[in-house]
Coordinates of C-alpha atoms and ligand atoms in Angstrom, one line a residue:
M22 CA 228.0 -33.8 163.5
Q23 CA 224.7 -34.3 165.2
S24 CA 224.1 -36.7 168.1
C25 CA 220.9 -38.0 169.8
D26 CA 219.9 -40.6 172.4
A27 CA 217.8 -42.5 169.8
L28 CA 217.6 -42.3 166.1
I29 CA 214.4 -43.6 164.5
I30 CA 214.4 -44.3 160.7
G31 CA 210.9 -43.7 159.5
G32 CA 208.2 -41.3 160.7
G33 CA 205.1 -43.5 160.0
P34 CA 202.8 -44.5 162.9
A35 CA 205.4 -46.9 164.4
G36 CA 208.2 -44.3 164.3
S37 CA 206.2 -41.4 165.6
T38 CA 204.6 -43.4 168.4
C39 CA 208.0 -44.7 169.6
A40 CA 209.5 -41.2 169.2
G41 CA 206.6 -39.7 171.4
A42 CA 207.0 -42.4 174.1
L43 CA 210.8 -42.0 174.3
T44 CA 210.6 -38.3 174.3
R45 CA 208.1 -38.3 177.2
H46 CA 210.7 -40.3 179.1
G47 CA 213.3 -37.6 178.6
L48 CA 215.3 -39.0 175.7
D49 CA 216.5 -36.8 172.9
V50 CA 215.0 -38.4 169.8
L51 CA 215.7 -37.7 166.2
V52 CA 213.4 -39.0 163.4
L53 CA 214.8 -39.4 159.9
D54 CA 212.4 -39.9 157.0
Q55 CA 213.0 -39.9 153.3
K56 CA 209.8 -38.1 152.7
T57 CA 208.7 -34.6 153.7
F58 CA 205.4 -34.5 155.6
P59 CA 202.5 -34.4 155.1
R60 CA 203.1 -37.4 152.8
D61 CA 200.7 -40.1 151.6
K62 CA 200.9 -43.8 152.3
V63 CA 199.3 -46.5 150.3
C64 CA 196.6 -47.7 152.8
A65 CA 192.8 -48.1 153.2
G66 CA 193.0 -45.8 156.3
W67 CA 190.8 -47.9 158.5
I68 CA 191.7 -48.1 162.2
T69 CA 190.1 -49.7 165.2
P70 CA 189.2 -47.6 168.3
G71 CA 192.0 -49.2 170.3
V72 CA 194.5 -47.2 168.1
L73 CA 193.1 -43.9 169.3
E74 CA 193.1 -45.1 172.9
S75 CA 196.7 -46.3 172.8
L76 CA 197.8 -43.1 171.2
Q77 CA 195.6 -41.1 173.7
I78 CA 194.1 -39.1 170.9
D79 CA 191.1 -37.1 171.7
A80 CA 188.7 -37.8 168.8
A81 CA 187.1 -34.3 168.8
D82 CA 190.5 -32.6 168.8
Y83 CA 191.8 -34.8 166.0
A84 CA 188.6 -34.3 163.9
A85 CA 189.0 -30.5 163.9
G86 CA 190.1 -29.9 160.3
R87 CA 190.8 -33.6 159.6
V88 CA 188.8 -36.6 158.4
L89 CA 187.7 -38.9 161.2
Q90 CA 184.9 -41.0 159.8
P91 CA 183.1 -43.1 162.4
I92 CA 182.3 -46.7 161.4
T93 CA 179.3 -48.4 163.0
G94 CA 178.8 -51.4 160.7
F95 CA 180.1 -53.4 157.7
R96 CA 178.8 -54.9 154.5
T97 CA 180.6 -58.1 153.8
G98 CA 180.5 -61.3 151.7
M99 CA 182.2 -63.0 148.8
I100 CA 182.8 -61.0 145.6
A101 CA 179.8 -61.7 143.4
G102 CA 178.1 -63.7 146.2
N103 CA 175.6 -63.1 149.0
E104 CA 176.1 -60.1 151.2
V105 CA 175.6 -59.5 154.9
E106 CA 175.1 -56.2 156.7
T107 CA 176.3 -56.2 160.3
R108 CA 175.4 -53.2 162.5
Y109 CA 176.8 -52.2 165.9
Q110 CA 175.4 -49.8 168.5
R111 CA 178.8 -48.1 168.9
N112 CA 181.8 -46.9 166.9
V113 CA 183.9 -50.0 165.9
G114 CA 186.4 -48.1 163.8
Y115 CA 187.3 -44.9 162.0
G116 CA 188.3 -44.0 158.5
I117 CA 191.3 -41.6 158.5
R118 CA 193.5 -40.2 155.7
R119 CA 197.1 -41.3 156.1
C120 CA 198.5 -37.9 154.9
E121 CA 196.7 -36.3 157.8
F122 CA 197.0 -39.0 160.5
D123 CA 200.8 -39.6 160.1
H124 CA 201.6 -35.9 159.9
Y125 CA 199.5 -35.3 163.1
L126 CA 201.3 -38.1 165.0
L127 CA 204.8 -37.0 163.9
Q128 CA 204.2 -33.3 164.8
R129 CA 203.0 -34.1 168.3
S130 CA 205.8 -36.6 169.0
G131 CA 208.1 -33.8 170.3
A132 CA 211.1 -35.4 168.5
R133 CA 213.5 -33.5 166.4
L134 CA 212.9 -34.3 162.7
R135 CA 215.2 -34.6 159.6
L136 CA 212.7 -35.0 156.8
G137 CA 213.3 -35.5 153.1
E138 CA 216.5 -37.4 153.7
P139 CA 216.8 -41.2 153.3
L140 CA 219.1 -43.4 155.3
R141 CA 222.1 -43.5 153.0
S142 CA 224.8 -45.1 155.2
L143 CA 224.8 -47.1 158.4
A144 CA 227.9 -48.2 160.3
R145 CA 228.6 -49.7 163.7
R146 CA 231.0 -47.4 165.7
G147 CA 232.0 -48.8 169.1
D148 CA 228.8 -49.3 171.1
G149 CA 226.9 -47.0 168.8
W150 CA 226.0 -46.1 165.3
M151 CA 227.1 -43.6 162.7
V152 CA 224.3 -42.7 160.2
N153 CA 224.6 -40.8 157.0
G154 CA 228.1 -39.8 158.0
D155 CA 227.0 -37.1 160.5
I156 CA 224.6 -38.6 163.0
E157 CA 225.9 -40.4 166.1
T158 CA 223.6 -42.4 168.3
P159 CA 223.8 -45.3 170.8
L160 CA 220.3 -46.6 169.7
L161 CA 218.9 -47.2 166.3
I162 CA 215.2 -48.0 165.7
G163 CA 214.1 -49.3 162.3
A164 CA 210.6 -48.0 161.5
G165 CA 211.0 -47.6 157.8
G166 CA 208.1 -49.9 156.7
H167 CA 208.4 -53.2 154.8
F168 CA 211.5 -52.2 152.9
C169 CA 213.2 -50.6 155.9
P170 CA 216.9 -50.4 155.4
V171 CA 217.6 -51.2 159.1
A172 CA 215.6 -54.5 158.6
R173 CA 217.8 -55.3 155.6
F174 CA 220.9 -54.5 157.7
L175 CA 219.6 -57.1 160.2
G176 CA 219.2 -59.7 157.4
A177 CA 215.7 -59.3 156.0
Q178 CA 215.4 -60.3 152.4
S179 CA 212.0 -58.7 151.6
R180 CA 212.1 -59.4 147.9
M181 CA 213.4 -63.0 148.0
T182 CA 212.2 -65.3 150.7
E183 CA 209.2 -63.6 152.4
S184 CA 205.6 -64.3 151.5
V185 CA 204.0 -60.9 151.5
V186 CA 200.6 -59.3 151.1
A187 CA 200.4 -57.5 147.8
A188 CA 197.9 -54.7 147.7
K189 CA 196.7 -51.9 145.4
E190 CA 194.5 -49.0 146.3
V191 CA 193.3 -45.6 145.2
E192 CA 192.0 -42.7 147.3
F193 CA 190.4 -39.7 145.8
A194 CA 188.1 -36.7 146.6
M195 CA 184.7 -37.2 145.0
D196 CA 183.1 -34.3 143.3
A197 CA 179.4 -33.5 144.1
A198 CA 178.1 -35.7 141.3
Q199 CA 180.3 -38.6 142.3
A200 CA 179.3 -38.2 145.9
Q201 CA 175.7 -38.5 144.8
Q202 CA 176.3 -41.6 142.7
C203 CA 178.4 -43.4 145.3
G204 CA 176.3 -46.1 147.0
V205 CA 178.7 -46.8 149.8
Q206 CA 177.5 -45.5 153.2
P207 CA 180.3 -43.7 155.1
E208 CA 179.6 -45.5 158.4
T209 CA 179.4 -48.9 156.6
P210 CA 182.6 -49.9 154.7
E211 CA 182.3 -52.8 152.3
L212 CA 184.7 -55.8 152.6
F213 CA 184.3 -58.6 150.1
F214 CA 186.5 -61.7 149.9
C215 CA 188.0 -63.1 146.8
K216 CA 186.6 -66.4 145.7
D217 CA 189.8 -68.3 146.6
L218 CA 189.8 -66.6 150.1
K219 CA 193.4 -65.5 149.6
G220 CA 192.5 -61.8 150.0
Y221 CA 189.7 -59.3 150.0
G222 CA 188.6 -56.0 148.4
W223 CA 187.5 -52.9 150.3
C224 CA 185.6 -49.8 149.6
V225 CA 185.7 -47.2 152.4
R226 CA 184.0 -43.9 152.1
K227 CA 185.4 -41.3 154.5
S228 CA 183.7 -38.0 154.4
G229 CA 184.1 -36.7 150.8
Y230 CA 186.8 -39.3 150.0
L231 CA 186.6 -42.8 148.6
N232 CA 189.2 -45.5 149.0
I233 CA 189.0 -48.7 146.9
G234 CA 191.5 -51.5 147.0
V235 CA 192.4 -55.2 147.0
G236 CA 195.0 -57.0 149.2
R237 CA 196.0 -60.6 148.6
K238 CA 198.4 -63.2 150.1
D239 CA 199.1 -64.2 146.5
S240 CA 200.4 -61.4 144.3
H241 CA 199.7 -63.4 141.1
R242 CA 197.2 -61.6 138.8
L243 CA 196.5 -58.9 141.4
S244 CA 195.2 -56.5 138.8
E245 CA 192.7 -59.0 137.5
H246 CA 191.3 -59.4 141.0
L247 CA 191.2 -55.7 141.4
D248 CA 189.3 -55.3 138.1
A249 CA 186.8 -58.0 139.1
F250 CA 186.2 -56.3 142.4
C251 CA 185.7 -52.9 140.8
E252 CA 183.3 -54.4 138.3
F253 CA 181.4 -56.0 141.2
L254 CA 181.2 -52.6 142.9
R255 CA 180.1 -50.9 139.7
H256 CA 177.4 -53.4 139.0
R257 CA 176.0 -52.8 142.5
G258 CA 176.0 -49.0 142.0
K259 CA 178.6 -48.6 144.7
I260 CA 181.3 -46.6 142.9
P261 CA 180.7 -43.5 140.8
A262 CA 181.9 -43.0 137.2
G263 CA 185.3 -41.4 136.6
I264 CA 187.3 -43.0 139.4
P265 CA 191.1 -42.6 138.8
D266 CA 192.6 -45.4 136.8
R267 CA 196.0 -45.3 138.5
F268 CA 196.0 -47.5 141.6
H269 CA 199.1 -47.5 143.9
G270 CA 200.7 -50.8 144.9
H271 CA 202.6 -51.8 148.0
A272 CA 203.6 -55.0 149.8
Y273 CA 203.9 -55.9 153.5
L274 CA 204.4 -58.8 155.7
L275 CA 201.9 -60.4 158.0
H276 CA 202.8 -61.5 161.5
G277 CA 204.2 -65.0 161.4
H278 CA 204.8 -65.0 157.6
G279 CA 208.4 -64.1 157.7
V280 CA 211.4 -64.6 159.9
R281 CA 212.8 -61.1 160.6
R282 CA 215.3 -60.6 163.4
F283 CA 213.7 -58.0 165.6
F284 CA 216.7 -56.8 167.5
D285 CA 220.5 -56.9 168.0
D286 CA 223.0 -54.8 170.0
G287 CA 221.8 -51.2 170.0
V288 CA 219.1 -51.7 167.3
L289 CA 215.5 -53.0 167.1
L290 CA 212.6 -53.0 164.5
I291 CA 209.0 -51.9 165.0
G292 CA 205.9 -51.8 162.8
D293 CA 206.0 -53.1 159.2
A294 CA 209.8 -53.2 159.4
A295 CA 209.4 -56.1 161.8
G296 CA 206.5 -57.6 159.7
L297 CA 203.7 -57.4 162.3
A298 CA 200.3 -56.8 160.5
Y299 CA 197.4 -59.0 161.7
A300 CA 197.3 -62.2 159.6
E301 CA 193.5 -62.3 159.1
S302 CA 192.7 -58.7 158.3
G303 CA 196.1 -57.1 157.2
E304 CA 195.5 -54.3 159.7
G305 CA 199.0 -53.0 160.3
I306 CA 198.5 -49.6 162.1
R307 CA 197.5 -51.1 165.4
P308 CA 200.5 -53.5 165.5
A309 CA 202.7 -50.7 164.4
V310 CA 201.6 -48.5 167.3
E311 CA 201.6 -51.3 169.9
S312 CA 205.0 -52.6 168.9
A313 CA 206.3 -49.0 169.2
L314 CA 204.9 -48.7 172.7
L315 CA 206.4 -52.1 173.7
A316 CA 209.7 -51.2 172.2
A317 CA 209.8 -47.9 174.1
A318 CA 208.9 -49.6 177.4
T319 CA 211.8 -52.1 176.9
L320 CA 214.2 -49.3 176.0
V321 CA 213.3 -47.2 179.0
E322 CA 213.7 -50.3 181.2
A323 CA 217.1 -50.9 179.6
A324 CA 218.2 -47.5 180.9
G325 CA 221.0 -46.9 178.4
D326 CA 222.3 -50.5 178.3
Y327 CA 221.2 -51.5 174.8
R328 CA 223.1 -54.9 174.5
Q329 CA 220.8 -57.4 172.9
Q330 CA 220.2 -59.4 176.1
R331 CA 218.6 -56.2 177.5
L332 CA 216.4 -55.8 174.4
A333 CA 215.2 -59.4 174.4
P334 CA 212.1 -58.7 176.5
Y335 CA 210.7 -56.7 173.5
Q336 CA 210.3 -59.9 171.5
R337 CA 208.6 -61.7 174.4
H338 CA 206.2 -58.8 175.0
L339 CA 205.4 -58.7 171.2
Q340 CA 204.6 -62.4 171.1
A341 CA 202.5 -62.2 174.2
R342 CA 200.5 -59.3 172.6
L343 CA 200.2 -60.6 169.0
G344 CA 199.9 -64.2 169.8
P345 CA 201.7 -67.1 168.1
A346 CA 202.8 -66.8 164.5
S347 CA 200.0 -67.9 162.2
S348 CA 201.5 -69.0 158.9
E349 CA 199.0 -71.8 158.6
K350 CA 198.3 -73.1 155.1
S351 CA 194.8 -74.6 154.5
R352 CA 194.8 -78.3 153.9
L353 CA 191.4 -78.1 152.3
P354 CA 191.2 -78.5 148.5
A355 CA 190.5 -75.2 146.8
G356 CA 187.0 -76.1 145.6
L357 CA 185.9 -77.2 149.0
R358 CA 187.4 -74.1 150.6
R359 CA 185.4 -71.9 148.1
Y360 CA 182.2 -73.8 148.9
I361 CA 182.6 -73.6 152.7
G362 CA 183.8 -70.0 152.4
G363 CA 180.7 -69.0 150.4
K364 CA 178.4 -70.7 153.1
V365 CA 180.0 -69.2 156.2
L366 CA 180.4 -65.7 154.7
S367 CA 176.6 -65.7 154.1
S368 CA 176.0 -66.5 157.8
A369 CA 175.2 -63.4 159.8
W370 CA 176.4 -65.1 163.0
F371 CA 179.8 -66.2 161.6
T372 CA 180.3 -62.8 160.0
R373 CA 179.6 -60.9 163.2
H374 CA 181.3 -63.1 165.7
V375 CA 184.3 -64.5 163.8
V376 CA 185.0 -62.4 160.7
L377 CA 184.4 -59.0 162.3
D378 CA 184.6 -59.3 166.1
R379 CA 187.5 -61.7 166.0
W380 CA 189.5 -61.2 162.8
F381 CA 188.9 -57.5 162.1
L382 CA 188.1 -55.8 165.3
H383 CA 190.0 -57.9 167.9
A384 CA 187.0 -57.1 170.1
R385 CA 188.2 -59.1 173.1
Q386 CA 191.6 -57.4 173.2
G387 CA 191.7 -54.1 175.1
A388 CA 193.9 -51.2 173.9
L389 CA 197.5 -51.3 174.9
R390 CA 198.4 -48.2 177.0
A391 CA 201.7 -46.5 177.2
S392 CA 203.7 -47.2 180.4
Ligands
LIG665 C1 197.0 -51.1 150.3 C2 197.1 -51.2 151.8 C3 196.1 -51.0 152.6 C4 196.2 -51.0 154.0 N1 195.2 -50.7 154.8 C5 195.3 -50.7 156.1 C6 194.2 -50.2 156.9 O1 193.1 -49.9 156.4 N2 194.4 -50.3 158.3 C7 195.6 -50.7 158.8 O2 195.7 -50.7 160.1 N3 196.6 -51.0 158.1 C8 196.5 -51.0 156.7 N4 197.6 -51.3 155.9 C9 198.9 -51.6 156.6 C10 199.5 -50.3 157.1 O3 199.5 -49.3 156.0 C11 200.9 -50.5 157.6 O4 201.0 -51.6 158.4 C12 201.4 -49.3 158.4 O5 201.6 -48.2 157.6 C13 202.7 -49.6 159.1 O6 203.2 -48.4 159.7 P1 204.8 -48.2 159.9 O7 205.0 -46.9 160.7 O8 205.5 -49.4 160.4 O9 205.4 -48.0 158.4 P2 205.0 -46.9 157.3 O10 203.7 -46.3 157.5 O11 205.3 -47.6 156.0 O12 206.1 -45.8 157.5 C14 207.4 -46.0 157.2 C15 208.1 -44.6 157.0 O13 209.5 -44.9 156.7 C16 210.0 -44.0 155.7 N5 211.1 -44.7 155.1 C17 211.1 -45.8 154.3 N6 212.4 -46.1 153.9 C18 213.2 -45.1 154.3 C19 214.6 -44.8 154.2 N7 215.4 -45.6 153.5 N8 215.1 -43.8 154.9 C20 214.3 -42.9 155.6 N9 212.9 -43.2 155.7 C21 212.4 -44.2 155.1 C22 208.8 -43.9 154.8 O14 208.9 -42.7 154.0 C23 207.6 -43.8 155.8 O15 207.3 -42.5 156.1 C24 197.5 -51.3 154.5 C25 198.6 -51.5 153.7 C26 198.4 -51.5 152.3 C27 199.6 -51.7 151.5

């Protein structure tokens, strides 16, 4: 039998950040993940600088032996429409590789790890939990991503009632010839919206790697949208010949697009398990990290009393940080939406101040710091 002060299911950015914060406050934390690390995660691997700041990562230290691609601009528009290049005089983001980033965060969390083991069983025992038949803990944290079993235990019905983002991507190391053929600049990722504005495609070059993908709020005909985007990139000389043909798919929930219960007696959810990705951009790493820090602060404040009324501040802090749920549906007819979309996405002003600064970079919101 093994016991711990807190058991975290999932060692992605949410789980490792929460583990690190609780460990720093003296709790004995165990992280359980079904995968062994380093492991890959379907993701474009683009983060805003606030993520490094919240995690107190020294960029130079991280970059030693890992990919940390500075981003200083974007090329954006509608697929097969006009394009706009926006430049900044500073780093507005970084390209990372999830196999490296997640491993780095988990290793430095200081938590005990049980890797390569899924959550198989979960039962309430008195005021605590019994997990997999041999782990006892008073506190369970669900950080297992969109399909987190702890979220399911709290009633989430991922496959039935939730309207998710469906996405496909591929990341691969370019050989020398491919690197020469690739027309994407490493410091200027390309983001192009689908004509119906229900999603966008990206092409992010990070050092010698290229990441291509499409994410949409409507999973219908995702592969066709992906093919159209790749053809558009090819036509513009952006992607080299011989890219892998096997793209990986995944789904996740945007903040406000689902109704997950975040907490109950002795348990709470963080990151994708809680469904927190930004609605406009689909960025999920920053909300994963921030929710983990807010959860840790609530748990430390609760000082061992994890009844649900003591965990309720977590939900209030999350709402204050992420803003009101935004499950708005456009009332404009599809044709008019396309027309207006095409116009505004050709505007350099709208692209910089609304699409990038507001929707993608959250430029007015400073980084959340650990308490
Ligand atoms: C195609 C795509 C592109 C994306 N691009 C970006 C991007 O560029 N930037 C960005 O910020 N966000 C992006 N996102 C979103 C981002 O990947 C997620 O929001 C982020 O990974 C959430 O982190 P997390 O720690 O909550 O969950 P995850 O990173 O999913 O980690 C969950 C962990 O739980 C483990 N786990 C799952 N089930 C179990 C189980 N039963 N038992 C034990 N362990 C389990 C998994 O192995 C995994 O390690 C993208 C998502 C997709 C699908």
